[in-house]
Amino acid sequence: MADNTDAPPLRPKRRRVERFPLGEASRAFKKRFFADASVAEWTDWRWQLRNRIRSLAQLERIFVLSEDEREAVSRRTGSLPVGITPYYAALMDREDPSDALRRTHIPVGQEYLRTPGEADDPLGEDHDSAVPGLVHRYPDRVLFLSTGFCSTYCRYCTRSRMVGEAGGDYQFSVSQWDRALAYIEANPQIRDVLLSGGDPLTIADDKLDYLLGRLRAIKHVEFIRLGTKVPTVLPMRITKSLTKMLRKHHPLWISIHVTHPAELTPEVTEAYARLADAGIPLGSQTVLLKGINDSVDTMKRMMHGLLMRRVKPYYLYQCDPITGSAHFRTPVEKGIEIIQGLRGHTTGYAVPSFVIDAPGGGGKIPLLPEYLVGRDGDDVLLRNFEGNIYRYPDPDGNFGAGKGPGTAS
Ligand SMILES: *Cc1c(COP(=O)(O)O)cnc(C)c1O
């Protein structure tokens, strides 16, 4: 496996053409910028990967770049390349640099600003690596970094140190998989394996089948899930042959990276439906991003859109303090305000957990609006979603003592 370079993991093979829907945005964009491509090519995930927008010249053919964007693209030096699938580019505003999806993928000068508290590996994942590419932080589960390849590169990536063109300490190979598998095999307390990367759904079907099969062969591994952005940015990857392969490895869950309601296109609807129809429970994970999705209204529309596509909102993450991320990070209150704006105001299933992945390797720490007001004698005082105070009799407890207005009536 030679996907430590920024190239698709396998050379394209001849395959039976599968049908995949073509949305309005795709149709108009394809006609204008990829007129020579057939619909069969456009809806082929390998064509999408081969035709990713990666250079300044390719960006300028499509976008009216600001001076800031142009300069940021030219001076890029780190491992995190620019990479946007044509499918996903079609959803971005070609003229407006403040467009939400565009900001998540086209670099700006602020990416080169280092501010206090930032680090290349803020979560201390390298420190918690049992073997290269395997992070063992929690007692019963591991994070398995299966590849360094992604179909698109998010500018706020937590693993920008190791994805894309990273070399050196971050290589991904079959021998690395073998070492990770051997570690899992030797540690019977591991009952849950989270395959991430890079993006595991960029791995070719046969290799992913092999990896899932190896994991399934380990008796104590009960729960396997994939963390992926592919269904959102490269929906045509969710082929019938992929879902047929995945369903052999049940119980298999998938956490899908979603950022904005504008991503929920007809193509994405089809991709999520194929996964759900394959019996795969779907959860979402979203990074809270300043000026991109940091409002109750945007989040509510997105969570509703996810529910309608059979995806349970799972995590809303405070943006990790990765180097050069200050322009993406909101104050912590913003996330709490969003949860407060959802809980009680809409379907409970639509409310994700807001978490901070603690810098230094503390793991995910949930944050909630303050619903416990205090205590009054035998009663706990609670605030509901409308701000009204309610009492709950708790004569044997001490919960809420020393908090808030203990003498409120
Ligand atoms: C997020 C994460 C997990 C999975 O955590 P859950 O709360 O079970 O979703 C496991 N290991 C690492 C290192 C993680 O960052």
XYZ file of N, CA and C and ligand atoms in Angstrom, residues 125 135 137-138 141-143 159 192 194 225 314-315 317 357 364, ligand 1:
63
model
N -2.162 12.931 20.425
C -2.449 11.601 19.885
C -1.177 10.786 19.684
N -4.297 4.968 18.238
C -4.359 5.784 19.446
C -5.207 5.063 20.485
N -6.509 5.671 23.938
C -6.693 6.665 24.994
C -7.697 6.207 26.034
N -8.751 5.582 25.567
C -9.795 5.107 26.485
C -9.578 3.623 26.742
N -11.443 1.084 23.987
C -11.556 1.324 22.554
C -10.332 2.035 21.996
N -10.147 1.852 20.697
C -8.988 2.464 20.035
C -9.412 3.205 18.781
N -8.587 4.183 18.446
C -8.730 4.944 17.212
C -7.669 4.423 16.242
N -5.861 16.392 12.159
C -4.709 15.540 11.834
C -3.949 16.068 10.641
N -13.945 -2.064 21.055
C -14.486 -1.065 20.137
C -13.332 -0.497 19.317
N -12.477 2.218 16.255
C -12.924 3.314 15.406
C -11.907 3.500 14.285
N -16.652 0.890 14.028
C -17.270 2.020 13.327
C -16.239 2.708 12.465
N -24.556 13.181 16.519
C -23.796 12.520 17.574
C -22.930 13.529 18.329
N -21.937 14.097 17.672
C -21.071 15.052 18.362
C -21.032 16.395 17.650
N -18.311 19.317 17.950
C -17.001 19.525 18.562
C -16.631 20.995 18.633
N -12.553 18.138 22.903
C -11.547 17.089 23.007
C -10.379 17.751 23.733
N -12.705 13.323 25.199
C -13.837 14.205 24.938
C -14.567 14.536 26.241
C -13.287 10.135 19.783
C -12.340 9.078 20.116
C -12.796 7.795 20.410
C -14.272 7.419 20.406
O -14.949 8.104 21.421
P -16.538 7.872 21.622
O -16.920 8.850 22.681
O -16.730 6.453 21.978
O -17.175 8.196 20.302
C -11.863 6.840 20.735
N -10.546 7.131 20.785
C -10.073 8.351 20.523
C -8.613 8.619 20.625
C -10.959 9.369 20.168
O -10.489 10.598 19.891
